[in-house]
């Protein structure tokens, strides 16, 4: 799961997988704007067959938050 999330973030944010770590947030990555945020969320929903609630989408602004919520949803 972690590797797939890293791949999605790296692809959408135009970063290398090695750059995706616990420090990655919407605030400190210039390419992570609202449009790319939606691209990330849609890609994750499609890949894992899950659906996020609107309030969850707003809260997932860090790599850590994304991992945590995806893990909760797929269990």
XYZ file of C-alpha atoms in Angstrom:
75
model
C 0.000 0.000 0.000
C 2.732 2.467 0.958
C 4.602 1.980 -2.302
C 1.442 2.533 -4.354
C 0.670 5.769 -2.488
C 4.259 6.932 -3.020
C 3.979 6.175 -6.737
C 0.741 8.140 -7.044
C 2.117 11.133 -5.128
C 5.379 11.087 -7.072
C 3.566 10.900 -10.400
C 1.001 13.621 -9.717
C 3.374 15.959 -7.886
C 6.228 15.431 -10.374
C 8.628 14.204 -7.701
C 10.749 11.084 -7.399
C 9.537 8.269 -5.145
C 12.617 8.856 -3.005
C 11.372 12.378 -2.230
C 8.099 11.074 -0.785
C 8.501 10.701 2.966
C 6.908 11.762 6.240
C 7.871 15.406 5.637
C 5.747 15.781 2.481
C 2.745 18.082 2.974
C 0.486 20.188 0.820
C 2.080 23.261 2.408
C 5.701 22.456 1.577
C 5.370 21.043 -1.960
C 4.912 23.763 -4.565
C 3.228 21.459 -7.092
C 0.626 20.223 -4.563
C -2.251 22.585 -5.305
C -5.991 21.965 -5.038
C -6.276 20.510 -8.544
C -3.445 18.051 -8.024
C -4.865 17.225 -4.605
C -8.057 16.043 -6.305
C -5.994 14.081 -8.851
C -4.204 12.334 -5.984
C -7.445 11.514 -4.190
C -9.162 10.196 -7.327
C -6.133 8.072 -8.216
C -6.032 6.585 -4.716
C -9.776 5.902 -4.733
C -9.484 4.157 -8.093
C -6.411 2.138 -7.187
C -7.726 0.875 -3.851
C -11.451 0.736 -4.685
C -12.357 3.067 -1.818
C -14.250 6.330 -1.546
C -13.430 9.350 0.576
C -15.994 11.591 2.222
C -15.748 15.323 1.403
C -14.495 16.180 4.892
C -11.811 13.490 4.606
C -10.546 14.993 1.352
C -9.960 18.324 3.070
C -8.081 16.708 5.963
C -5.630 14.650 3.898
C -2.944 17.241 3.294
C 0.106 15.209 4.281
C 1.625 11.949 3.141
C 1.158 10.649 6.690
C -2.548 11.545 6.763
C -3.110 9.857 3.414
C -1.390 6.637 4.522
C -3.380 6.526 7.756
C -6.783 7.044 6.156
C -6.165 4.656 3.257
C -5.044 2.006 5.744
C -8.260 2.492 7.754
C -10.419 2.304 4.621
C -8.907 -0.886 3.191
C -9.143 -2.890 6.404
